[in-house]
Coordinates of C-alpha atoms and ligand atoms in Angstrom, one line a residue:
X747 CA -14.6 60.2 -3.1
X748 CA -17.5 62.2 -2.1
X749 CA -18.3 62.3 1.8
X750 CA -21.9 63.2 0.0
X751 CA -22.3 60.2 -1.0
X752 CA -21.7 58.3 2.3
X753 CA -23.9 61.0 3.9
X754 CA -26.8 60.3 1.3
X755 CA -26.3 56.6 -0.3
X756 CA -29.0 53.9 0.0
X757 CA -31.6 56.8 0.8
X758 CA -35.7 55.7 -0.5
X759 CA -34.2 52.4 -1.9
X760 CA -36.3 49.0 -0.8
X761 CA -33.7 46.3 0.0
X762 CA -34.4 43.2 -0.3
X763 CA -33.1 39.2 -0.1
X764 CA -31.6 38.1 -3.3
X765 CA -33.5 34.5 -3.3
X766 CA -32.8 32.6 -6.9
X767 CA -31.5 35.5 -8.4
X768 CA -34.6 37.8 -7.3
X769 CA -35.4 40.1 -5.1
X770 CA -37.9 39.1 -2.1
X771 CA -39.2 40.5 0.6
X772 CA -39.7 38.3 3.7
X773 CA -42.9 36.0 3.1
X774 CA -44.3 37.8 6.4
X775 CA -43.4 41.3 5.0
X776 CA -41.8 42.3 8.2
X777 CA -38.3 44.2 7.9
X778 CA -36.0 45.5 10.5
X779 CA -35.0 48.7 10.5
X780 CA -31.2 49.8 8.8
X781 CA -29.2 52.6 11.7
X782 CA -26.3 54.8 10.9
X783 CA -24.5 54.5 13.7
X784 CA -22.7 58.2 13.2
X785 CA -26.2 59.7 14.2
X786 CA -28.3 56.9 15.2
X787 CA -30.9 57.3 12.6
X788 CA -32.9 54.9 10.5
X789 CA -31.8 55.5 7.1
X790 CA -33.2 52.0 5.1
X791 CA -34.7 48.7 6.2
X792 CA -34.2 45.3 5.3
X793 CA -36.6 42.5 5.4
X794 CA -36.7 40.0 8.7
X795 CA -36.3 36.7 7.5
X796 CA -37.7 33.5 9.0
X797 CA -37.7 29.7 8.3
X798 CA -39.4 29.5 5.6
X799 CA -37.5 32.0 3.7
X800 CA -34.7 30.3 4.2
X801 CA -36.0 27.1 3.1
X802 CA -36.9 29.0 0.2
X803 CA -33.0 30.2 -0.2
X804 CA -32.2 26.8 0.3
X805 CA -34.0 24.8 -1.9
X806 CA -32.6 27.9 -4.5
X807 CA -29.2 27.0 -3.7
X808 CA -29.5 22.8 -3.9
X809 CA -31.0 23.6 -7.3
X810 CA -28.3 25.5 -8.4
X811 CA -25.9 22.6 -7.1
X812 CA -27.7 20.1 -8.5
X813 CA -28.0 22.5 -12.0
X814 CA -25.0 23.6 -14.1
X815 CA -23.0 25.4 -11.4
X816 CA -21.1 22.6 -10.0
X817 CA -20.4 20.6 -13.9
X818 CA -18.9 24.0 -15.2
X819 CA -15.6 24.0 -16.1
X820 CA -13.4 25.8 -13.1
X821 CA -12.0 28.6 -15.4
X822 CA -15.5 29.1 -16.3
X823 CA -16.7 29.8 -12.4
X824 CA -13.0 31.4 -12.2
X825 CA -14.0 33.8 -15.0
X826 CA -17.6 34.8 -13.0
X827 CA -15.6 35.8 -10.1
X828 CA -13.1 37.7 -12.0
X829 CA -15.7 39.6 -13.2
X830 CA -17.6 39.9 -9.7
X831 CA -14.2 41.6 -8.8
X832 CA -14.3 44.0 -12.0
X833 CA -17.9 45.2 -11.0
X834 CA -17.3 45.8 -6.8
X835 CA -14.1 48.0 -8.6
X836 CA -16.5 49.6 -11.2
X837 CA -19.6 50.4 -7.9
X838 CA -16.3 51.2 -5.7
X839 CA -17.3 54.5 -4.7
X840 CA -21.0 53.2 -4.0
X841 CA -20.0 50.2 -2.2
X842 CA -17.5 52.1 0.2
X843 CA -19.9 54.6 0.8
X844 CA -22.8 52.4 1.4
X845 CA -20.4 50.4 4.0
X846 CA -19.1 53.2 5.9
X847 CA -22.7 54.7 6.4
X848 CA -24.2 50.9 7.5
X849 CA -21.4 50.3 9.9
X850 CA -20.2 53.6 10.5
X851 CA -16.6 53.0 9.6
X852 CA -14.7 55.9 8.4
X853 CA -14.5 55.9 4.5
X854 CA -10.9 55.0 3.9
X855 CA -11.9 51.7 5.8
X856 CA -14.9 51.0 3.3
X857 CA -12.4 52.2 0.6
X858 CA -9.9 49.8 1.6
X859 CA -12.3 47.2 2.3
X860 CA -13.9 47.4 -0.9
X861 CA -9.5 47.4 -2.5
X862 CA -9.8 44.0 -0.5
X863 CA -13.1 42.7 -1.3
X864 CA -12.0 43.4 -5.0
X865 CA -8.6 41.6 -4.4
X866 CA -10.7 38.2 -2.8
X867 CA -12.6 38.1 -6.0
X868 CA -9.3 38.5 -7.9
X869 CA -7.6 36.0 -6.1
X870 CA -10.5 33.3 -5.9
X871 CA -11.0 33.8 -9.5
X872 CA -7.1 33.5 -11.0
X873 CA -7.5 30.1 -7.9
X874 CA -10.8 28.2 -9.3
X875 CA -8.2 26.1 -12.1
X876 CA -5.5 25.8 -9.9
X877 CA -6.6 23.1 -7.6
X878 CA -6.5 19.8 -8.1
X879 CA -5.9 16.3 -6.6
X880 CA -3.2 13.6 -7.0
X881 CA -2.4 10.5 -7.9
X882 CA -1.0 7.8 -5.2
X883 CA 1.3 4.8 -5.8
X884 CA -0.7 1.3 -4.6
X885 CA -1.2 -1.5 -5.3
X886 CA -0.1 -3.1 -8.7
X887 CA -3.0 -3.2 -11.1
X888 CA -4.8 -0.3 -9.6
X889 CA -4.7 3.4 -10.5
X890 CA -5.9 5.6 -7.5
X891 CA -6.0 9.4 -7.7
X892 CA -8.3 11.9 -5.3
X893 CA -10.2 14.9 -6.5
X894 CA -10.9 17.9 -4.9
X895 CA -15.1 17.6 -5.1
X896 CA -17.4 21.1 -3.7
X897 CA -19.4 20.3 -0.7
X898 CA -22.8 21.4 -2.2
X899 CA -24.8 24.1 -0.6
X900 CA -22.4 26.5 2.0
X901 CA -24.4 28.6 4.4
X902 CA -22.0 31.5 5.2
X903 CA -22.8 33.5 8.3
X904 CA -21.3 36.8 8.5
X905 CA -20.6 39.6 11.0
X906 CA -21.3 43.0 11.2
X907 CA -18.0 44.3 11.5
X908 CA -16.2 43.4 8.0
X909 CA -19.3 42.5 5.5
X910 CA -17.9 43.3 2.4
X911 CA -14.2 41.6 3.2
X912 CA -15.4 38.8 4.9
X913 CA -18.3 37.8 2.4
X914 CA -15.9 38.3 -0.3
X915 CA -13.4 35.1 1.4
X916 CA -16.3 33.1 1.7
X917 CA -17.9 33.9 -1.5
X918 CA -14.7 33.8 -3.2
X919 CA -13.8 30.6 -2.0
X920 CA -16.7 28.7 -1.7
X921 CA -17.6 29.7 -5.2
X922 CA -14.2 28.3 -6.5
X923 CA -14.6 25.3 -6.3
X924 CA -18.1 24.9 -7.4
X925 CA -20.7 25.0 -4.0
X926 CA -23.3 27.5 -4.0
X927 CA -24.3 29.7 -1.5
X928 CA -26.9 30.7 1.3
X929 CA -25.9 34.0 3.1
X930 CA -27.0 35.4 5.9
X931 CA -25.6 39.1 6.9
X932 CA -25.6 40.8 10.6
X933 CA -28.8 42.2 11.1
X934 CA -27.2 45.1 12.3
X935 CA -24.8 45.4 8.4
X936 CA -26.7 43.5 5.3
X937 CA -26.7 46.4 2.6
X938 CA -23.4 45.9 1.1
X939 CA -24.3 41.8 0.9
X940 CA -27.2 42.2 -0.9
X941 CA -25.2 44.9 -3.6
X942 CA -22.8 41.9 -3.5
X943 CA -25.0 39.6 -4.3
X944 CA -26.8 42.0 -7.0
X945 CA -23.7 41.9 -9.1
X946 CA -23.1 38.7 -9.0
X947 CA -26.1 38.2 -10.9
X948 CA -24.7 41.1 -13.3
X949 CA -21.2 38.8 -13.6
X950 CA -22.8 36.2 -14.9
X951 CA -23.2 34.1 -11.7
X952 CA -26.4 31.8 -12.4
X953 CA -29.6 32.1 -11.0
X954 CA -29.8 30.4 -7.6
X955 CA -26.3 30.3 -6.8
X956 CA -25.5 32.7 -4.3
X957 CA -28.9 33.6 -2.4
X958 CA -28.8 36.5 0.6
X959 CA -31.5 35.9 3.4
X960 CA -31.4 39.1 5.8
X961 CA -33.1 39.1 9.1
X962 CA -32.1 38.6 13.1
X963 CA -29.3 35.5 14.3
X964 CA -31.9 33.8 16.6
X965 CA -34.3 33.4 14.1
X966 CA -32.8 33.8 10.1
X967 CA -29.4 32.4 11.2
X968 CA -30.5 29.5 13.4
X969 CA -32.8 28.3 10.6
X970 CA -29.4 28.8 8.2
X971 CA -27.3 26.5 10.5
X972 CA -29.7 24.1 11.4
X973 CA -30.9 23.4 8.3
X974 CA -31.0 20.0 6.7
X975 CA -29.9 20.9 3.0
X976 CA -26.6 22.7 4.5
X977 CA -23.6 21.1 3.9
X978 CA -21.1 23.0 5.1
X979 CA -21.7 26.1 7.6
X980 CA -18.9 28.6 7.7
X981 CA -18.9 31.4 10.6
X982 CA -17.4 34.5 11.4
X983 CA -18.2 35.9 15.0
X984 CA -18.2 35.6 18.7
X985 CA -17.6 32.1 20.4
X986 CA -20.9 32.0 21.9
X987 CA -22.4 32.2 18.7
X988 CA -20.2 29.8 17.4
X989 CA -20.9 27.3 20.2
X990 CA -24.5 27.9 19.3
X991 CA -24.1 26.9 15.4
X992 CA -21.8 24.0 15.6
X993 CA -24.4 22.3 17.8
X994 CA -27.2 23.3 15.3
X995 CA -24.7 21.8 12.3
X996 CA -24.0 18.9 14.5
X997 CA -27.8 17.9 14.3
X998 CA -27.1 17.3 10.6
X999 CA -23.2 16.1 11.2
X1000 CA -22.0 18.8 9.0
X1001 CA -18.7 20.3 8.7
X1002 CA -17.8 24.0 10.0
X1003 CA -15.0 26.8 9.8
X1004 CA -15.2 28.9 13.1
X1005 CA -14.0 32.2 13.0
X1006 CA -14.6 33.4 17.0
X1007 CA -12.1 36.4 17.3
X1008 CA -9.3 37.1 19.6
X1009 CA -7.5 38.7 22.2
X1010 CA -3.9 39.5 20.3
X1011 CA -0.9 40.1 21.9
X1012 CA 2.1 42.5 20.5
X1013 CA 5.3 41.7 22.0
X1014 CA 7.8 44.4 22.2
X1015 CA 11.5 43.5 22.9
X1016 CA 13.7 46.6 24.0
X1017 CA 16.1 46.1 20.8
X1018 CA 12.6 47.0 18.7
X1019 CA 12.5 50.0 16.3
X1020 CA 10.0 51.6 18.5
X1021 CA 9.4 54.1 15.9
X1022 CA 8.3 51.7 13.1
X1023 CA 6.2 49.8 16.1
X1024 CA 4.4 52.5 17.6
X1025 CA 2.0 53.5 14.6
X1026 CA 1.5 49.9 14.0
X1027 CA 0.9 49.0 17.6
X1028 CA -1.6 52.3 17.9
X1029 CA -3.8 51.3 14.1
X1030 CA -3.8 47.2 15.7
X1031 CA -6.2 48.5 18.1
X1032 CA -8.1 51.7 16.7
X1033 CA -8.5 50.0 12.7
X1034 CA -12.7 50.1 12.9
X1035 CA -12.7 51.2 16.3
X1036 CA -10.9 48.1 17.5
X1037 CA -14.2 46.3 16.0
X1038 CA -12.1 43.6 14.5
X1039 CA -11.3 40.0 15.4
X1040 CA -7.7 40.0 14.9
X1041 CA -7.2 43.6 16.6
X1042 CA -4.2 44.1 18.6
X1043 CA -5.6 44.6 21.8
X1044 CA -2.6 43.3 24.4
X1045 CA 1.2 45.2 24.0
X1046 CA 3.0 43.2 26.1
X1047 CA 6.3 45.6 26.6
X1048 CA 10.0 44.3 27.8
X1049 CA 10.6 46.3 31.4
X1050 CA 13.6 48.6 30.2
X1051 CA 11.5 50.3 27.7
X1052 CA 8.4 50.0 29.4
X1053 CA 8.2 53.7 30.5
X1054 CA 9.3 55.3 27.3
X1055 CA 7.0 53.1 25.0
X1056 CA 3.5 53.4 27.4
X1057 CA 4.3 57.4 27.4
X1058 CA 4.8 57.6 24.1
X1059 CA 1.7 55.6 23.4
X1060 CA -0.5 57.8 26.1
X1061 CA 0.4 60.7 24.0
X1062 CA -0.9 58.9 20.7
X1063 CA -4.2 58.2 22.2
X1064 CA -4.6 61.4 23.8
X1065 CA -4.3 63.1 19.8
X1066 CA -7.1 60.2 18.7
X1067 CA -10.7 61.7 17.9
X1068 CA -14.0 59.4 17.2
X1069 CA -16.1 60.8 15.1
X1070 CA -18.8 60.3 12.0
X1071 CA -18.0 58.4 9.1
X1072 CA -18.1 60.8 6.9
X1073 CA -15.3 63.0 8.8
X1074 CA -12.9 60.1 8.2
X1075 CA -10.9 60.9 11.2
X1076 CA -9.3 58.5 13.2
X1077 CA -12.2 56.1 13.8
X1078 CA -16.1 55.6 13.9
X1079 CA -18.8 55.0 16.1
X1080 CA -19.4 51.7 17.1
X1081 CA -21.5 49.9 15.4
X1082 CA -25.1 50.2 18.3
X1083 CA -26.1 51.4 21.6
X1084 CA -25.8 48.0 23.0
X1085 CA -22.1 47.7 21.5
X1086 CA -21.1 50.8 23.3
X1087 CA -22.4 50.1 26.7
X1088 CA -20.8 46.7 26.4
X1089 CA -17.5 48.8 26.1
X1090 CA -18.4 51.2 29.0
X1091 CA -19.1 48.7 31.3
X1092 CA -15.5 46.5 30.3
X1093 CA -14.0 50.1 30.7
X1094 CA -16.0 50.9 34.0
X1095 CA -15.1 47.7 35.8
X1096 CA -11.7 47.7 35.0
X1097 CA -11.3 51.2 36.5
X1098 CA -13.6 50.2 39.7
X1099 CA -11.2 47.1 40.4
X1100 CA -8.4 49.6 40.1
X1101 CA -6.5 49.2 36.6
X1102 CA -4.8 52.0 35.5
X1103 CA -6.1 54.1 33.0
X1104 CA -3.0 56.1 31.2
X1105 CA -4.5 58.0 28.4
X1106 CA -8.1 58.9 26.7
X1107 CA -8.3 59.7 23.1
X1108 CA -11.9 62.5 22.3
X1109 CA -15.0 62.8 20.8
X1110 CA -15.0 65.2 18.2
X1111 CA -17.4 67.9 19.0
X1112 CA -19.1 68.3 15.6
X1113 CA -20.0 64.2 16.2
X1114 CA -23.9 64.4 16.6
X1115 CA -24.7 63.3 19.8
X1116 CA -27.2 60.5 19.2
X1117 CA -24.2 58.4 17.6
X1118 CA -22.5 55.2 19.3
X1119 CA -19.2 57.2 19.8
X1120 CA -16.4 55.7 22.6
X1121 CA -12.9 57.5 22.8
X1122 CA -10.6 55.3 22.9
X1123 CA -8.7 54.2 26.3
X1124 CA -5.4 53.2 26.9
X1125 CA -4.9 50.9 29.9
X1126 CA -1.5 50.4 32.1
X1127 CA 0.2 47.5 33.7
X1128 CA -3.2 45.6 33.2
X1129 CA -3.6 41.8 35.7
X1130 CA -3.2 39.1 33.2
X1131 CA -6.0 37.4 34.8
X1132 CA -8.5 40.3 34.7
X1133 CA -11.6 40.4 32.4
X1134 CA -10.0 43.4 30.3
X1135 CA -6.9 41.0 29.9
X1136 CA -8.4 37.7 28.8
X1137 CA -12.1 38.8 27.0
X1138 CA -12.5 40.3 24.3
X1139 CA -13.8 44.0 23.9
X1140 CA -14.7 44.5 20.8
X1141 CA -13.6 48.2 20.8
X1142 CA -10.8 50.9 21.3
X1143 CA -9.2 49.8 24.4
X1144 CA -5.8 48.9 24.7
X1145 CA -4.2 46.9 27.8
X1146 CA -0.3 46.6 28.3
X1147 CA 1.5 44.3 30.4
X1148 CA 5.4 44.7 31.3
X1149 CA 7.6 41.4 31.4
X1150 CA 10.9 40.4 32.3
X1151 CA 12.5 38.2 29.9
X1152 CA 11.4 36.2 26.5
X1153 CA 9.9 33.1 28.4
X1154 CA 7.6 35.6 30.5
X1155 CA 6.6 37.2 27.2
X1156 CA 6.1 34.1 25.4
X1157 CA 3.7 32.8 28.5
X1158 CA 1.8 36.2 28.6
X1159 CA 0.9 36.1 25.0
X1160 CA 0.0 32.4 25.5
X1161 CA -2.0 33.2 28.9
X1162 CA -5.7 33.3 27.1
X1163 CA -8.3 31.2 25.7
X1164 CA -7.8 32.9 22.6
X1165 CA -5.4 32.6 19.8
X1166 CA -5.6 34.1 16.9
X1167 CA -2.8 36.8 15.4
X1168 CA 0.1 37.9 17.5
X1169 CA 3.0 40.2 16.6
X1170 CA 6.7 40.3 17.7
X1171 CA 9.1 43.4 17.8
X1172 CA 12.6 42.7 17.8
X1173 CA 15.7 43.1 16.1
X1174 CA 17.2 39.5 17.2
X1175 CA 16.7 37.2 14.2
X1176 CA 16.8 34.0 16.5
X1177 CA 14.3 35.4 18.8
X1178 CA 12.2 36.1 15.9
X1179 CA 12.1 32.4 15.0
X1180 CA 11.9 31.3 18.1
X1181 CA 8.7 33.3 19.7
X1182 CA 7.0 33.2 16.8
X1183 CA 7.2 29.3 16.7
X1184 CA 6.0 29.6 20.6
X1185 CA 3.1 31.9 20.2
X1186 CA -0.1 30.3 19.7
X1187 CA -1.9 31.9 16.9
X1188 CA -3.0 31.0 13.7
X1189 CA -0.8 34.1 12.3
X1190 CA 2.1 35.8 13.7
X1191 CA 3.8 39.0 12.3
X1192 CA 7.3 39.7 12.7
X1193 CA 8.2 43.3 13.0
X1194 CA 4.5 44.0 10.9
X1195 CA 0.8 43.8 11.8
X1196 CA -1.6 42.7 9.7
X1197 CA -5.2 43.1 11.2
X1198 CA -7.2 41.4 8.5
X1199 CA -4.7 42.1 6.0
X1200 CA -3.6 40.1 2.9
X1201 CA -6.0 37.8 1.3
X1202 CA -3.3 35.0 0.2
X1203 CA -2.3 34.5 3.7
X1204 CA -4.1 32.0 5.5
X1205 CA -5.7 32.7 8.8
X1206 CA -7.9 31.2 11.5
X1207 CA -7.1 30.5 15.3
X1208 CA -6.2 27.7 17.6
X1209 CA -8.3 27.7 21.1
X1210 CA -11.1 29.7 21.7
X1211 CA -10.7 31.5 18.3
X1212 CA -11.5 28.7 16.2
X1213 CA -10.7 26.2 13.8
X1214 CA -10.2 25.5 9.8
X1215 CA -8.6 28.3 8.1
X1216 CA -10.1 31.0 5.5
X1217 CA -7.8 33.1 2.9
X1218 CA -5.3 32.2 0.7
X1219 CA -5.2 29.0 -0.8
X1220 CA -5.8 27.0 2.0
X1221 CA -9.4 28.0 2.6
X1222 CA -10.4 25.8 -1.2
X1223 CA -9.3 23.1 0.9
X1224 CA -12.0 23.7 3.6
X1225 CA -14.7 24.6 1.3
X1226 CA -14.3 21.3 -0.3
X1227 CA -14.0 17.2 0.3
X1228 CA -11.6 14.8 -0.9
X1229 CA -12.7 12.0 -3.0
X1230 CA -10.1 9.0 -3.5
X1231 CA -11.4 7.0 -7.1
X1232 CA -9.4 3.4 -7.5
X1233 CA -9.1 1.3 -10.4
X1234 CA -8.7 -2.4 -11.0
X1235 CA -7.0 -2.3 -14.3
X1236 CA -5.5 -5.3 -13.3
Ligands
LIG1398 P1 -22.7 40.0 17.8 O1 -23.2 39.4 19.1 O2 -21.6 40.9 18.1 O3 -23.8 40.6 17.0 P2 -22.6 37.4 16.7 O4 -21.4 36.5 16.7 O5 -23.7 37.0 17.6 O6 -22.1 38.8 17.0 O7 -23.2 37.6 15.2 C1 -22.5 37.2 14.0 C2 -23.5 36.7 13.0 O8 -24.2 35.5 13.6 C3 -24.7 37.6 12.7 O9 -25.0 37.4 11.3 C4 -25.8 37.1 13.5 O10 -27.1 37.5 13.0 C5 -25.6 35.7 13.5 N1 -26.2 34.9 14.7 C6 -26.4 35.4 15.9 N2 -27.0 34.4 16.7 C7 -27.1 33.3 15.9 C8 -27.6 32.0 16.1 N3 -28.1 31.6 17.2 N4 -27.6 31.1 15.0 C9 -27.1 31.5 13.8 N5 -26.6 32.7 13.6 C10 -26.6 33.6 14.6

């Protein structure tokens, strides 16, 4: 793939909400502008949406329910996201590069994301038939059986730092079983949704059913959450957020999936292949610039190897270079100013209260200098109580934590609000089974990491990092409602 095209892509093109299967502008014409974060330059805009666009989006999308979408047969919808997934492969190269200069993620990640966005669509269109209820023994003279019934119009709210992979599980899902659709994209990373949402039109997706409003959280998204004709809100982000759009959903007593990130612990025993762990440990936490809910941002390491494995990492982070997208090196900018700083202070007050810093990746030199670039840090024997220990960053810093003995690792990975991934390194087939049973997270990995990987598994968090579960074929489940039928037949 061309790194001219990720230096060049989206350039003089208007981009605008897909409302009804057109394209509209925000009814007060105001549009925010679209930054690169390699350079920090304004490349595109997108328009600012308020209320009343989304009650325009809305009213689209209870249409479409109330239309043919939710009566068509499920191969049929299957067969409309098949195709979806046929046109993100055939605009691949457009789509990656289109991410990677929005969010400033190297372009292998926008080329794997798009592999995965493309795999979502697969999976959620092969799913759509596959679903059904059941039939329950009662009482004699009755028949009762349950079906699996859409919940009508979904509002999908989605971050900045995975658009095209995390619209795609709630696109693909939500679309399965026969809800439409009301998106509304990070301010900060909309282009690829509205591409998305293009070529669904192109697949054969009717008018109406999946709508894109684009504009800022406090105004387009709290109008999205809080709006009567949702009936099902579904949220990827931080747990403020979330707090903020389960009480608007409550107004209306609607039904949520929270997404709200993690602080994910990697427990190393000292029988580990340290040489299959220590790329794996290293990618947890630099994979988008450690800009990922599930990133691996705690190695909690067993005392007799604790030396060995923290040098060994130190010299990994030290050979790490941030730079622009288009460089593809070992990670990106972050994604703004005001994500950086947030970084730099976590980083600052950790070293003013005294926590050990054992390693600093670079900045490659080339990298213009009106980016968002942070090297990455690597942190020692970090306090399990401190800030760097139990919030999360949100970028390339990595804390590790010695322990004694399997009940001090288990009650280390278990000491945050958070629980969302963990992994677990170890050669001992009992231990495996039993940590991973005792490790609170909605996924654990045995001698593997996954950050975001593999759309069939399911995935969401206990805690602080949420609740219902996306992926796989669990997530139909959430984006739809059980109806029991009974018959007297006497
Ligand atoms: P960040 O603070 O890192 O941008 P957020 O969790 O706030 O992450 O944002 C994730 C998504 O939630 C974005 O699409 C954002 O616009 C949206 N959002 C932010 N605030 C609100 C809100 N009050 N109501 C609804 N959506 C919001």
């Amino acid at each position: 793939m061309g790194t001219h095209l990720s230096r060049t892509v989206a350039e003089g093109r208007a981009f605008m909400q897909v409302i009804e299967g057109r394209p509209m502008d925000a009814l007060s014409g105001e549009r925010i502008d679209v930054v690169c974060p390699s350079d920090g330059r304004v490349f595109a805009s997108i328009p600012a949406s308020g209320a009343a666009d989304v009650d325009r989006a809305m009213r689209a999308a209870r249409a479409a329910f109330d239309g043919p979408w939710s009566r068509m047969p499920a191969f049929e919808r299957g067969r409309c996201l098949t195709r979806l997934g046929l046109l993100v492969e055939k605009n691949a190269e457009e789509l990656a590069a289109l991410e990677s200069r929005d969010t400033g993620k190297p372009i292998r990640q926008g080329k794997a994301d798009v592999a995965a966005a493309l795999r979502y669509y697969e999976f959620y269109g092969g799913a759509a038939d596959k679903i059904h209820g059941d039939t329950i023994p009662f009482l004699e003279g009755y028949t009762a059986l349950t079906l699996r019934e859409p919940h009508g119009v979904v509002a999908g709210i989605i971050p900045w730092n995975y658009p095209l992979q995390i619209l795609a599980r709630v696109a693909g899902a939500a679309l399965a079983m026969g809800n439409t659709l009301v998106v509304k994209p990070a301010e900060d990373a909309s282009l690829t949704t509205i591409r998305i949402a293009e070529l669904a039109l192109e697949a054969g997706i009717p008018a109406g059913v999946f709508n894109v409003v684009t504009g800022y959280g406090g105004t387009a998204g709290a109008a999205v959450s809080a709006h009567p004709m949702v009936d099902y809100v579904t949220f990827t982000g931080s747990p403020a957020t979330g707090t903020a759009i389960q009480q608007a959903a409550a107004i209306n007593n609607r039904g949520v999936t929270m997404e709200l990130g993690g602080k994910s612990p990697q427990i190393v025993f000292a029988d580990a292949d340290l040489d299959a762990a220590l790329p794996v440990l290293v990618n947890a936490i630099i994979q988008n610039g450690g800009q990922t809910c599930s990133a691996g941002s705690r190695v909690l390491i067993e005392k007799p190897i604790y030396e060995k494995l923290a040098a060994a990492l130190a010299e990994r982070f030290a050979a790490l270079t941030a730079g622009p997208h288009d460089a593809d090196l070992d990670l990106g900018p972050l994604i703004t100013l005001a994500q950086k700083q947030r970084v730099e202070a976590y980083v600052r007050a950790a070293e003013e209260t005294g926590l050990p810093v054992l390693s600093r990746g670079r900045i490659d030199p080339g990298a213009p200098q009106s980016g968002f670039y942070y090297a990455p840090v690597l942190f020692g024997e970090v306090d399990p109580d401190s800030a760097l220990a139990q919030e999360e960053v949100f970028g390339p810093v990595l804390s590790l934590f010695p322990f004694e003995d399997e009940a001090e690792a288990v009650r280390l990975a278990n000491h945050t609000e958070y629980g969302l991934v963990a992994g677990v390194w170890t050669r001992d087939g009992a231990r495996q089974h039993r940590v991973a049973k005792r490790v609170r997270a909605g996924q654990v990995y045995v001698n593997a990491y996954g950050a975001g990987g593999g759309v069939e598994l399911p995935f969401g968090g206990f805690k602080k990092s949420g609740h219902g579960r996306e992926k796989g074929f669990e997530a139909l489940f959430d984006m739809s409602a059980t109806k029991t039928i009974v018959f007297n037949h006497g």
